[in-house]
XYZ file of C-alpha atoms in Angstrom:
101
model
C -6.811 -16.014 -3.989
C -10.127 -17.650 -2.951
C -10.774 -15.646 -0.632
C -9.835 -11.669 -1.249
C -12.541 -10.466 -0.886
C -13.482 -11.189 1.768
C -9.835 -10.080 3.076
C -10.880 -6.880 1.128
C -13.821 -6.642 2.891
C -13.222 -7.034 6.761
C -9.431 -4.909 5.585
C -11.824 -1.593 4.641
C -14.946 -1.965 7.372
C -11.484 -3.274 10.573
C -9.271 -1.446 13.338
C -6.324 -0.156 12.625
C -5.001 -2.708 13.862
C -6.367 -5.066 11.227
C -5.972 -2.259 8.404
C -2.773 -2.127 9.128
C -1.262 -5.971 9.671
C -4.270 -6.402 6.463
C -2.542 -4.173 4.192
C 0.649 -6.007 5.295
C -0.434 -9.747 4.665
C -1.446 -8.222 1.454
C 1.664 -6.972 0.152
C 3.532 -10.319 1.440
C 0.853 -12.864 -0.548
C 1.194 -9.750 -4.194
C 4.888 -10.377 -3.212
C 4.086 -13.481 -4.461
C 4.158 -14.656 -8.123
C 2.852 -11.758 -10.989
C -0.748 -13.456 -10.680
C -1.526 -12.622 -7.022
C -0.291 -9.502 -7.948
C -2.082 -8.474 -10.794
C -4.861 -9.202 -8.098
C -4.124 -7.727 -5.408
C -1.731 -4.677 -5.950
C -4.999 -2.122 -7.056
C -6.549 -2.996 -4.196
C -3.046 -1.459 -2.337
C -3.008 1.372 -4.926
C -6.485 1.983 -4.286
C -6.089 1.706 -0.384
C -2.959 4.199 -0.422
C -4.828 7.099 -2.637
C -7.967 6.997 0.164
C -6.471 6.077 3.128
C -5.683 8.774 6.240
C -2.778 10.944 5.311
C -0.865 9.690 8.681
C -1.777 6.522 7.556
C 0.292 7.015 3.887
C 3.683 6.411 5.356
C 3.197 2.890 7.329
C 1.263 1.882 4.673
C 3.058 2.356 1.584
C 6.282 0.813 3.123
C 4.553 -2.200 3.592
C 2.950 -1.634 -0.029
C 6.859 -1.664 -0.782
C 7.893 -5.122 -0.651
C 4.321 -5.949 -3.406
C 5.979 -3.610 -6.277
C 8.060 -4.583 -8.924
C 9.382 -3.067 -12.142
C 5.232 -2.829 -13.937
C 3.762 -0.696 -10.746
C 6.643 1.087 -9.999
C 5.480 4.682 -11.810
C 1.373 4.116 -9.973
C 3.145 3.404 -6.784
C 5.262 6.549 -6.633
C 3.131 8.674 -8.260
C -0.077 7.824 -6.415
C 2.216 8.704 -3.691
C 3.536 12.263 -5.376
C -0.348 12.665 -4.833
C -0.742 12.013 -1.735
C 2.672 14.278 -0.485
C 0.953 17.811 -0.122
C -0.661 16.137 3.023
C 1.670 14.813 4.739
C 3.729 16.329 8.157
C 7.681 16.467 7.397
C 7.864 13.652 9.320
C 5.477 12.123 7.244
C 7.500 12.709 3.931
C 11.204 11.915 4.821
C 9.434 8.415 5.436
C 7.587 8.511 2.415
C 10.945 9.900 1.009
C 12.938 7.302 1.512
C 10.653 4.913 0.006
C 11.536 7.112 -3.748
C 15.113 6.097 -2.385
C 14.446 2.553 -2.807
C 13.086 2.983 -5.856
């Protein structure tokens, strides 16, 4: 947890691959325990609110690893707000996430 701010900064400034792998790594870390989740999940949600539309399906699939009963509604609300910006195929991927929840 000591280097989370460094990870957050690197993801915000990094290349596409850095962002993709960083989001997946943070989601896996957030799934480890409640303390990590409480610290990391807000960053993941903020990322989903602001990332490019074409990144939403992949990054929401990664973030799904960190979704818990406590934050499921917030996660779904962010995705619902972004639905209007998705293509048909992107929307299908997001709808699969809704079904998984």
